[in-house]
Short mmCIF file of C-alpha atoms and ligand atoms in Angstrom, two decimals:
data_model
loop_
_atom_site.label_atom_id
_atom_site.label_comp_id
_atom_site.label_asym_id
_atom_site.label_seq_id
_atom_site.Cartn_x
_atom_site.Cartn_y
_atom_site.Cartn_z
CA MET A 1 4.68 20.30 -17.65
CA ALA A 2 5.73 23.90 -18.32
CA ALA A 3 3.59 26.44 -16.45
CA PRO A 4 1.16 28.58 -18.46
CA ALA A 5 2.60 31.97 -19.40
CA PRO A 6 1.69 34.77 -17.00
CA ALA A 7 -0.66 37.48 -18.31
CA LEU A 8 1.25 40.22 -20.09
CA ASP A 9 0.99 43.83 -19.00
CA PRO A 10 -0.10 45.81 -22.09
CA GLY A 11 1.73 48.81 -20.61
CA ASN A 12 5.00 47.04 -21.44
CA ASP A 13 4.13 46.35 -25.07
CA PRO A 14 6.76 47.59 -27.52
CA SER A 15 5.79 50.73 -29.44
CA PHE A 16 5.32 50.73 -33.22
CA ALA A 17 8.73 52.40 -33.53
CA GLU A 18 10.34 49.71 -31.38
CA LEU A 19 8.70 46.93 -33.39
CA LEU A 20 9.96 48.50 -36.61
CA ALA A 21 13.47 49.08 -35.27
CA GLN A 22 13.87 45.35 -34.63
CA ARG A 23 12.58 44.31 -38.04
CA PRO A 24 14.90 45.81 -40.65
CA HIS A 25 12.81 44.54 -43.57
CA LEU A 26 9.88 46.70 -42.44
CA SER A 27 9.89 50.48 -42.48
CA ARG A 28 7.51 53.42 -42.40
CA HIS A 29 7.39 55.70 -45.38
CA ALA A 30 5.69 59.07 -45.04
CA HIS A 31 3.78 58.49 -48.24
CA ASP A 32 3.46 54.71 -48.64
CA GLY A 33 3.02 53.72 -45.02
CA LEU A 34 4.33 50.31 -44.02
CA VAL A 35 6.82 48.98 -46.55
CA MET A 36 8.44 45.53 -46.72
CA GLU A 37 11.89 45.79 -48.30
CA ASP A 38 10.96 48.24 -51.10
CA VAL A 39 7.33 47.23 -51.61
CA PRO A 40 4.45 49.07 -49.91
CA LEU A 41 2.19 46.53 -48.25
CA ALA A 42 -0.82 48.57 -49.37
CA ARG A 43 0.16 47.85 -52.96
CA ILE A 44 0.22 44.12 -52.33
CA ALA A 45 -3.22 44.28 -50.72
CA GLU A 46 -4.49 46.24 -53.71
CA VAL A 47 -3.18 43.74 -56.24
CA VAL A 48 -3.56 40.44 -54.35
CA GLY A 49 -6.32 41.21 -51.87
CA SER A 50 -6.40 40.13 -48.25
CA PRO A 51 -5.71 38.28 -46.08
CA THR A 52 -2.30 37.57 -47.58
CA TRP A 53 0.93 36.16 -46.18
CA VAL A 54 3.88 38.29 -47.22
CA TYR A 55 7.46 37.04 -46.89
CA SER A 56 10.70 39.00 -47.13
CA ALA A 57 13.23 37.17 -49.30
CA GLY A 58 16.04 39.35 -47.97
CA THR A 59 15.22 38.39 -44.40
CA LEU A 60 15.08 34.69 -45.22
CA ARG A 61 18.47 34.92 -46.92
CA ARG A 62 20.01 37.02 -44.17
CA ARG A 63 18.87 34.67 -41.43
CA ALA A 64 19.89 31.51 -43.31
CA ARG A 65 23.35 33.02 -43.80
CA ALA A 66 23.59 34.18 -40.20
CA LEU A 67 23.02 30.64 -38.95
CA ARG A 68 25.48 29.03 -41.32
CA THR A 69 28.08 31.69 -40.58
CA ALA A 70 27.68 31.30 -36.81
CA LEU A 71 28.24 27.55 -37.07
CA ALA A 72 31.26 27.97 -39.34
CA ASP A 73 32.71 30.71 -37.13
CA ALA A 74 32.51 28.34 -34.16
CA GLY A 75 34.70 25.96 -36.13
CA LEU A 76 31.95 23.40 -36.60
CA THR A 77 31.40 21.21 -39.64
CA ALA A 78 27.66 21.68 -39.88
CA THR A 79 24.69 21.47 -42.19
CA VAL A 80 21.41 23.32 -41.70
CA HIS A 81 18.11 21.63 -42.57
CA PHE A 82 15.12 23.97 -42.61
CA ALA A 83 12.13 22.49 -40.75
CA THR A 84 9.60 22.71 -43.55
CA LYS A 85 6.68 22.42 -41.14
CA ALA A 86 7.41 26.06 -40.31
CA ASN A 87 6.89 27.23 -43.89
CA ASP A 88 6.42 24.84 -46.78
CA ASN A 89 5.86 27.32 -49.57
CA LEU A 90 7.87 26.04 -52.53
CA ALA A 91 9.33 29.47 -53.28
CA VAL A 92 10.54 29.81 -49.70
CA LEU A 93 12.05 26.32 -49.79
CA ALA A 94 13.71 26.99 -53.15
CA LEU A 95 15.18 30.25 -51.86
CA LEU A 96 16.56 28.53 -48.76
CA GLY A 97 17.84 25.68 -50.93
CA HIS A 98 19.79 28.26 -52.96
CA GLU A 99 21.28 29.44 -49.67
CA GLY A 100 22.68 25.96 -49.14
CA LEU A 101 20.08 24.73 -46.67
CA GLY A 102 18.71 21.24 -46.70
CA ALA A 103 15.32 20.29 -45.29
CA ASP A 104 13.85 18.56 -42.27
CA VAL A 105 10.59 16.85 -43.23
CA VAL A 106 8.00 14.89 -41.27
CA SER A 107 5.66 13.54 -43.94
CA GLU A 108 5.44 12.41 -47.53
CA GLY A 109 3.88 15.78 -48.37
CA GLU A 110 6.81 17.68 -46.92
CA LEU A 111 9.30 15.35 -48.59
CA ARG A 112 7.61 15.88 -51.93
CA GLY A 113 7.52 19.64 -51.36
CA ALA A 114 11.20 19.86 -50.52
CA ARG A 115 12.10 17.78 -53.58
CA ALA A 116 9.80 19.84 -55.81
CA ALA A 117 11.57 22.96 -54.55
CA GLY A 118 14.86 21.50 -55.76
CA ILE A 119 16.33 20.36 -52.45
CA PRO A 120 18.23 17.12 -53.09
CA ALA A 121 17.23 14.04 -51.08
CA SER A 122 20.85 13.85 -49.97
CA ALA A 123 20.21 17.05 -47.94
CA ILE A 124 16.89 15.94 -46.42
CA VAL A 125 16.35 14.42 -42.99
CA PHE A 126 13.07 12.65 -42.23
CA SER A 127 11.90 13.19 -38.63
CA GLY A 128 8.66 12.40 -36.84
CA VAL A 129 7.25 10.00 -34.32
CA GLY A 130 5.31 7.88 -36.80
CA LYS A 131 6.35 7.32 -40.40
CA SER A 132 4.19 5.06 -42.51
CA GLU A 133 5.60 2.21 -44.54
CA ARG A 134 4.81 4.15 -47.69
CA GLU A 135 6.72 7.18 -46.40
CA ILE A 136 9.77 5.11 -45.47
CA ARG A 137 9.71 3.43 -48.87
CA LEU A 138 9.58 6.77 -50.67
CA ALA A 139 12.35 8.23 -48.50
CA LEU A 140 14.62 5.27 -49.28
CA ALA A 141 13.76 5.25 -52.98
CA GLU A 142 14.66 8.96 -53.14
CA GLY A 143 18.01 8.34 -51.43
CA ILE A 144 17.28 10.32 -48.27
CA MET A 145 20.22 11.67 -46.24
CA GLN A 146 18.94 10.38 -42.92
CA ILE A 147 15.90 8.98 -41.16
CA ASN A 148 15.55 9.92 -37.51
CA ALA A 149 13.93 6.91 -35.86
CA GLU A 150 11.99 7.34 -32.65
CA SER A 151 11.43 3.76 -31.44
CA ILE A 152 12.67 0.19 -31.76
CA GLU A 153 9.41 -0.64 -33.48
CA GLU A 154 10.16 1.93 -36.14
CA ILE A 155 13.77 0.80 -36.53
CA ALA A 156 12.59 -2.78 -37.10
CA MET A 157 10.14 -1.54 -39.71
CA ILE A 158 12.82 0.50 -41.52
CA SER A 159 15.17 -2.51 -41.48
CA GLU A 160 12.59 -4.79 -43.01
CA ILE A 161 11.57 -2.31 -45.70
CA ALA A 162 15.15 -1.39 -46.60
CA ALA A 163 16.31 -4.99 -46.72
CA GLY A 164 13.32 -5.86 -48.91
CA MET A 165 14.22 -3.04 -51.28
CA GLY A 166 17.87 -4.05 -51.35
CA ARG A 167 18.78 -0.68 -49.83
CA THR A 168 20.67 0.51 -46.81
CA ALA A 169 18.80 3.04 -44.71
CA PRO A 170 20.88 5.73 -43.02
CA VAL A 171 19.28 5.88 -39.57
CA ALA A 172 19.84 8.10 -36.55
CA ILE A 173 18.12 7.53 -33.23
CA ARG A 174 16.22 10.46 -31.78
CA VAL A 175 16.98 10.57 -28.11
CA ASN A 176 14.72 12.13 -25.53
CA PRO A 177 17.19 13.73 -23.13
CA ASP A 178 14.55 14.53 -20.46
CA VAL A 179 15.49 18.19 -20.38
CA ASP A 180 13.01 21.02 -19.76
CA ALA A 181 13.28 23.56 -22.57
CA LYS A 182 11.19 26.01 -20.51
CA THR A 183 8.87 26.88 -23.35
CA HIS A 184 5.12 26.58 -23.86
CA ALA A 185 3.86 23.15 -22.73
CA LYS A 186 2.36 22.48 -26.17
CA ILE A 187 5.74 22.85 -27.89
CA THR A 188 7.98 21.12 -25.34
CA THR A 189 9.29 17.86 -26.74
CA GLY A 190 12.34 16.81 -24.72
CA LEU A 191 10.73 15.74 -21.44
CA SER A 192 10.37 12.05 -20.62
CA GLU A 193 6.59 12.57 -20.44
CA ASN A 194 6.55 13.69 -24.11
CA LYS A 195 5.91 11.21 -26.89
CA PHE A 196 9.12 12.03 -28.73
CA GLY A 197 12.29 10.02 -29.14
CA VAL A 198 13.59 7.01 -27.24
CA ALA A 199 14.30 7.16 -23.52
CA TYR A 200 17.85 8.28 -22.85
CA ASP A 201 18.61 5.23 -20.75
CA ASP A 202 17.54 2.87 -23.54
CA ALA A 203 19.39 4.67 -26.33
CA LEU A 204 22.74 2.88 -26.13
CA ALA A 205 21.26 -0.62 -26.15
CA LEU A 206 18.97 0.38 -28.98
CA TYR A 207 21.86 1.77 -31.00
CA ALA A 208 23.70 -1.53 -30.62
CA ARG A 209 20.60 -3.49 -31.67
CA MET A 210 20.10 -1.20 -34.64
CA ALA A 211 23.72 -1.71 -35.75
CA ALA A 212 23.12 -5.44 -35.94
CA LEU A 213 20.00 -5.20 -38.13
CA PRO A 214 20.08 -5.77 -41.90
CA GLY A 215 19.40 -2.86 -44.23
CA ILE A 216 20.51 -0.20 -41.74
CA ARG A 217 23.56 2.01 -41.57
CA PRO A 218 23.73 3.51 -38.07
CA ILE A 219 24.41 7.17 -38.75
CA GLY A 220 24.15 8.90 -35.43
CA ILE A 221 21.92 10.36 -32.80
CA ALA A 222 19.47 13.26 -32.83
CA THR A 223 17.54 15.36 -30.38
CA HIS A 224 15.00 18.18 -30.44
CA ILE A 225 13.94 19.50 -27.06
CA GLY A 226 11.24 21.97 -28.03
CA SER A 227 10.43 25.12 -29.91
CA GLN A 228 10.58 28.87 -29.20
CA ILE A 229 13.44 28.41 -26.73
CA THR A 230 14.43 31.82 -25.42
CA VAL A 231 15.75 31.46 -21.90
CA GLY A 232 19.48 31.15 -22.52
CA MET A 233 21.39 28.10 -23.62
CA GLY A 234 21.03 26.06 -20.42
CA ALA A 235 18.53 23.54 -21.78
CA TYR A 236 20.45 23.09 -25.02
CA ARG A 237 23.70 22.60 -23.16
CA ALA A 238 22.16 20.06 -20.82
CA ALA A 239 20.72 18.11 -23.76
CA TYR A 240 23.95 18.24 -25.78
CA ALA A 241 26.00 17.18 -22.75
CA ARG A 242 23.86 14.05 -22.56
CA LEU A 243 24.32 13.44 -26.28
CA ALA A 244 28.09 13.74 -25.88
CA GLU A 245 28.03 11.16 -23.12
CA LEU A 246 26.01 8.85 -25.34
CA VAL A 247 28.40 9.28 -28.29
CA ARG A 248 31.29 8.29 -26.05
CA ALA A 249 29.41 5.21 -24.88
CA ILE A 250 28.57 4.27 -28.47
CA ARG A 251 32.21 4.60 -29.46
CA ALA A 252 33.35 2.65 -26.42
CA GLN A 253 31.33 -0.28 -27.75
CA GLY A 254 33.13 0.01 -31.06
CA LEU A 255 29.96 1.06 -32.88
CA PRO A 256 30.12 3.47 -35.81
CA ILE A 257 28.72 7.01 -35.53
CA GLU A 258 28.98 9.64 -38.23
CA ARG A 259 27.10 12.75 -37.09
CA ILE A 260 24.88 14.40 -34.50
CA ASP A 261 21.56 16.10 -35.23
CA CYS A 262 21.12 18.98 -32.78
CA GLY A 263 17.47 19.71 -33.65
CA GLY A 264 15.80 23.10 -33.93
CA GLY A 265 13.98 25.25 -31.44
CA LEU A 266 15.85 28.55 -31.44
CA GLY A 267 13.36 31.19 -30.32
CA ILE A 268 12.63 34.67 -31.66
CA ALA A 269 11.49 37.92 -30.05
CA TYR A 270 7.77 38.23 -30.78
CA ARG A 271 7.39 40.87 -28.06
CA ASP A 272 10.30 41.49 -25.72
CA GLU A 273 11.76 38.02 -25.30
CA ILE A 274 15.54 37.87 -25.24
CA ALA A 275 16.09 35.72 -28.30
CA PRO A 276 19.42 33.93 -28.26
CA ALA A 277 21.73 34.72 -31.18
CA PRO A 278 22.84 31.90 -33.50
CA ALA A 279 26.37 32.40 -32.16
CA ALA A 280 25.14 31.40 -28.70
CA LEU A 281 23.68 28.15 -30.05
CA ALA A 282 26.80 27.48 -32.10
CA GLY A 283 28.85 28.12 -28.95
CA ALA A 284 26.75 25.68 -26.94
CA ILE A 285 27.18 22.99 -29.61
CA LYS A 286 30.91 23.64 -29.81
CA ALA A 287 31.31 23.55 -26.03
CA GLU A 288 29.42 20.31 -25.48
CA LEU A 289 29.99 18.38 -28.70
CA GLY A 290 33.00 20.02 -30.35
CA ALA A 291 35.57 17.65 -28.83
CA LEU A 292 33.90 14.64 -30.46
CA GLY A 293 34.99 15.85 -33.89
CA LEU A 294 31.73 14.83 -35.57
CA PRO A 295 29.78 16.87 -38.13
CA VAL A 296 26.56 18.33 -36.71
CA MET A 297 23.17 19.10 -38.20
CA LEU A 298 20.63 21.73 -37.19
CA GLU A 299 16.87 21.73 -37.93
CA PRO A 300 15.69 25.30 -37.38
CA GLY A 301 12.30 26.47 -38.59
CA ARG A 302 10.97 29.44 -36.66
CA TRP A 303 14.26 31.29 -36.29
CA ILE A 304 14.72 31.46 -40.06
CA ALA A 305 11.17 32.06 -41.28
CA GLY A 306 9.22 33.54 -38.37
CA PRO A 307 10.42 37.15 -38.48
CA ALA A 308 10.43 37.11 -42.30
CA GLY A 309 6.66 37.03 -42.72
CA VAL A 310 3.58 39.09 -41.97
CA LEU A 311 -0.08 38.34 -42.34
CA LEU A 312 -1.58 41.29 -44.16
CA SER A 313 -5.22 41.83 -43.31
CA ARG A 314 -7.97 44.37 -43.79
CA VAL A 315 -10.28 45.69 -41.10
CA ILE A 316 -13.89 44.66 -41.76
CA LEU A 317 -15.29 46.87 -39.03
CA GLN A 318 -14.67 48.29 -35.60
CA LYS A 319 -17.27 47.54 -33.03
CA GLN A 320 -17.68 49.08 -29.63
CA GLY A 321 -18.61 46.32 -27.16
CA ALA A 322 -19.96 46.93 -23.66
CA ALA A 323 -16.47 46.97 -22.19
CA ARG A 324 -14.04 47.20 -25.06
CA ARG A 325 -13.38 48.12 -28.66
CA PHE A 326 -13.13 45.22 -31.10
CA VAL A 327 -11.26 45.51 -34.37
CA VAL A 328 -12.64 42.76 -36.62
CA LEU A 329 -10.21 41.66 -39.35
CA ASP A 330 -10.72 39.69 -42.53
CA ALA A 331 -8.04 37.29 -41.24
CA ALA A 332 -9.00 34.76 -38.62
CA MET A 333 -7.83 31.79 -36.60
CA ASN A 334 -8.20 29.59 -39.66
CA ASP A 335 -5.37 31.67 -41.17
CA LEU A 336 -3.11 32.32 -38.17
CA LEU A 337 -3.90 29.63 -35.62
CA ARG A 338 -1.07 30.34 -33.18
CA PRO A 339 -2.95 32.81 -30.94
CA ALA A 340 -5.78 30.31 -30.39
CA MET A 341 -3.35 27.52 -29.56
CA TYR A 342 -0.49 29.04 -27.59
CA ASP A 343 -1.59 32.50 -26.35
CA PRO A 344 1.44 34.11 -27.95
CA TRP A 345 1.95 37.82 -28.54
CA HIS A 346 2.18 38.89 -32.20
CA GLY A 347 2.96 42.51 -33.02
CA ILE A 348 0.28 44.31 -35.03
CA LEU A 349 1.19 47.35 -37.12
CA PRO A 350 -1.21 49.57 -39.02
CA VAL A 351 -0.19 50.02 -42.66
CA ALA A 352 -1.43 53.55 -43.44
CA PRO A 353 1.25 56.24 -42.89
CA ALA A 354 -0.91 58.40 -40.64
CA ALA A 355 -2.14 55.44 -38.58
CA LEU A 356 1.45 54.57 -37.66
CA VAL A 357 1.80 57.87 -35.79
CA ALA A 358 -1.80 58.51 -34.70
CA PRO A 359 -2.91 58.42 -31.04
CA THR A 360 -3.79 54.95 -29.79
CA ALA A 361 -6.38 53.38 -27.48
CA PRO A 362 -6.78 49.76 -26.34
CA ALA A 363 -8.58 47.35 -28.61
CA ASP A 364 -9.08 43.61 -29.01
CA VAL A 365 -8.15 42.43 -32.47
CA VAL A 366 -10.30 39.51 -33.59
CA GLY A 367 -11.27 37.51 -36.65
CA PRO A 368 -14.77 36.71 -37.90
CA VAL A 369 -14.72 33.00 -36.97
CA CYS A 370 -17.37 31.86 -34.51
CA GLU A 371 -15.05 31.01 -31.62
CA SER A 372 -13.97 33.17 -28.70
CA SER A 373 -10.41 31.94 -29.23
CA ASP A 374 -10.43 33.68 -32.62
CA CYS A 375 -8.60 36.60 -31.05
CA PHE A 376 -5.22 37.89 -32.21
CA ALA A 377 -4.62 40.41 -29.42
CA ARG A 378 -6.24 41.79 -26.29
CA ASP A 379 -5.94 45.32 -24.98
CA ARG A 380 -3.62 46.32 -27.77
CA ALA A 381 -2.77 50.01 -28.17
CA LEU A 382 -3.96 50.77 -31.67
CA PRO A 383 -5.13 53.87 -33.53
CA ASP A 384 -8.60 54.25 -34.96
CA LEU A 385 -8.81 51.55 -37.65
CA PRO A 386 -11.83 52.27 -39.81
CA PRO A 387 -13.29 49.66 -42.18
CA GLY A 388 -10.85 48.99 -45.01
CA ALA A 389 -7.76 49.93 -42.97
CA LEU A 390 -4.86 47.51 -43.39
CA VAL A 391 -2.85 45.93 -40.61
CA ALA A 392 0.15 43.60 -40.59
CA LEU A 393 0.36 40.81 -38.03
CA LEU A 394 4.06 40.40 -37.44
CA ASP A 395 6.36 37.39 -37.21
CA ALA A 396 3.91 35.16 -39.02
CA GLY A 397 6.42 33.59 -41.43
CA ALA A 398 6.73 30.38 -39.39
CA TYR A 399 3.79 28.17 -38.36
CA GLY A 400 1.48 30.63 -40.09
CA ALA A 401 0.32 29.47 -43.52
CA THR A 402 1.36 25.88 -42.76
CA MET A 403 -1.09 25.66 -39.85
CA SER A 404 -4.00 27.32 -41.56
CA SER A 405 -7.24 25.57 -42.42
CA THR A 406 -10.47 26.34 -44.20
CA TYR A 407 -12.53 26.35 -40.99
CA ASN A 408 -15.79 28.27 -41.45
CA ALA A 409 -15.36 27.56 -45.18
CA ARG A 410 -12.80 30.31 -45.49
CA PRO A 411 -10.43 29.78 -48.46
CA LEU A 412 -6.70 29.54 -47.79
CA ALA A 413 -5.02 32.94 -48.08
CA ALA A 414 -2.60 33.90 -50.85
CA GLU A 415 1.16 33.99 -50.27
CA VAL A 416 3.51 36.63 -51.66
CA LEU A 417 7.30 36.81 -51.77
CA VAL A 418 8.88 40.27 -51.71
CA ASP A 419 12.44 40.63 -53.02
CA GLY A 420 13.74 44.18 -53.08
CA ALA A 421 11.38 46.24 -55.22
CA ARG A 422 9.64 43.24 -56.80
CA PHE A 423 7.06 40.87 -55.48
CA ALA A 424 5.40 37.72 -56.74
CA VAL A 425 2.35 35.73 -55.76
CA VAL A 426 3.86 32.40 -54.70
CA ARG A 427 0.53 30.82 -53.86
CA ASP A 428 -2.80 31.79 -55.32
CA ARG A 429 -5.64 32.54 -52.97
CA GLN A 430 -7.77 29.41 -52.86
CA SER A 431 -10.90 29.79 -54.94
CA TYR A 432 -14.36 29.16 -53.57
CA GLU A 433 -14.74 26.41 -56.17
CA ALA A 434 -11.60 24.70 -54.85
CA LEU A 435 -12.98 24.79 -51.30
CA HIS A 436 -15.30 21.91 -52.14
CA THR A 437 -13.12 20.08 -54.64
CA GLY A 438 -13.23 16.35 -54.05
CA GLN A 439 -16.50 16.42 -52.15
CA ARG A 440 -19.38 14.53 -53.70
CA LEU A 441 -22.93 13.54 -52.88
CA PRO A 442 -23.64 9.81 -52.62
CA ASP A 443 -26.12 8.70 -55.26
CA TRP A 444 -28.79 8.00 -52.63
CA LEU A 445 -28.90 11.73 -51.88
CA THR A 446 -29.06 12.93 -55.45
CA GLY A 447 -32.06 10.86 -56.66
N1 LIG B 501 12.91 19.44 -35.62
C1 LIG B 501 11.88 18.74 -35.11
C2 LIG B 501 11.99 17.30 -34.94
C3 LIG B 501 10.70 19.43 -34.74
O1 LIG B 501 9.69 18.74 -34.20
C4 LIG B 501 10.60 20.83 -34.92
C5 LIG B 501 9.38 21.56 -34.55
C6 LIG B 501 11.70 21.50 -35.48
C7 LIG B 501 12.84 20.77 -35.81
C8 LIG B 501 11.70 22.97 -35.73
O2 LIG B 501 11.57 23.70 -34.57
P1 LIG B 501 11.73 25.30 -34.59
O3 LIG B 501 13.17 25.58 -34.94
O4 LIG B 501 10.83 25.85 -35.60
O5 LIG B 501 11.40 25.70 -33.22
N2 LIG B 501 3.35 25.17 -34.11
C9 LIG B 501 4.20 25.62 -33.03
C10 LIG B 501 5.60 25.09 -33.17
C11 LIG B 501 5.69 23.57 -33.25
C12 LIG B 501 7.07 23.05 -33.44
C13 LIG B 501 7.09 21.59 -33.73
N3 LIG B 501 8.38 21.01 -34.00
C14 LIG B 501 4.16 27.13 -32.97
O6 LIG B 501 3.49 27.75 -33.78
O7 LIG B 501 4.77 27.73 -32.08
#
């Protein structure tokens, strides 16, 4: 298991200016305060209310292009499949689809979302440790590009369903390379103790068995070792080296193999992490897998969408506790769950122009939900934030809205896409009526 992250020294936190310098889509205007692309965040809050997720279209495009370019520059034949679990807003998916990205999905809901956003099934890969019969059926009926199978049990199930439908399922085997990605224990997936993939030592025999089954076209192998990987390319290289060895063994048995799925996991700098550049990942793939001459696939989520989004929230009140100042926001852990789950550091910027340059003092930034883990930041240097002040929680474009819930009967927040000087609501704020849609009283309670 990865060790828990050591406590961070607030004295080393990046300043507001440093946070802004690393996020080109955000800037401070003397009059409008914090601006995303050309839209003042205060204007969005005024029109749409808060809390609201706000995404930068320019950043999504820039990052999608940067990844594709890095892979092409390394001389790789590669396709990029956005992990829709990171952000499944249809507008975001459509935008990324226009950039030539496919999708990586893990459920019927995600498959439907990607298709509704215009991503063709021929560019969609279906991952996940447990796919239901219904999901496999739908994927095959749609003409999915690839199913990543994670066990012999699942492969047998796919074979039976496909054969019954008179179809051929394009299947890759997800291999667990038993490599430590050195990330948070809750998002490590490539260790033998994790539930993901088939054991490396069993993979070859399984591939051979799969090739002999009806209704299956053996497409290749896949891996995904974890998420928010920041410490160099060592873990990736180790995993890809094992994949290369496996491809050679597969070929030595005369079995067909068409491509390699290299997974996602590329980390971003939330605070001061050294986030690897796409060129480094492309280089690692080229170095370990390039000689095989096979096309590769990538399934990034966070790297593309994370930095592109903020959670815009309004201060309800500031309260002076016995030992510390609490800034209570109208956003909470039901909106952005990451802090409660992984103790990450998310930058927080005030939106008002004066607040961005005002003197600061430590504060805990919390939400109104009745849990101590409903805390976005501890000991954060922030200016006075009176009731009504706006703040932006940074790098919330991935695993933000997709992980939110209605806990404490709090409606799901609205989502907005900013593109240059224009912005659009791309998801309405959930209404209070909708909160209880589908619930009903049994007749023995109504009489
Ligand atoms: N492919 C597979 C099979 C995955 O399981 C994942 C993420 C990805 C691709 C995309 O990984 P990314 O490039 O985004 O790192 N909720 C957590 C992250 C969970 C990631 C799960 N799998 C968080 O908020 O940090």
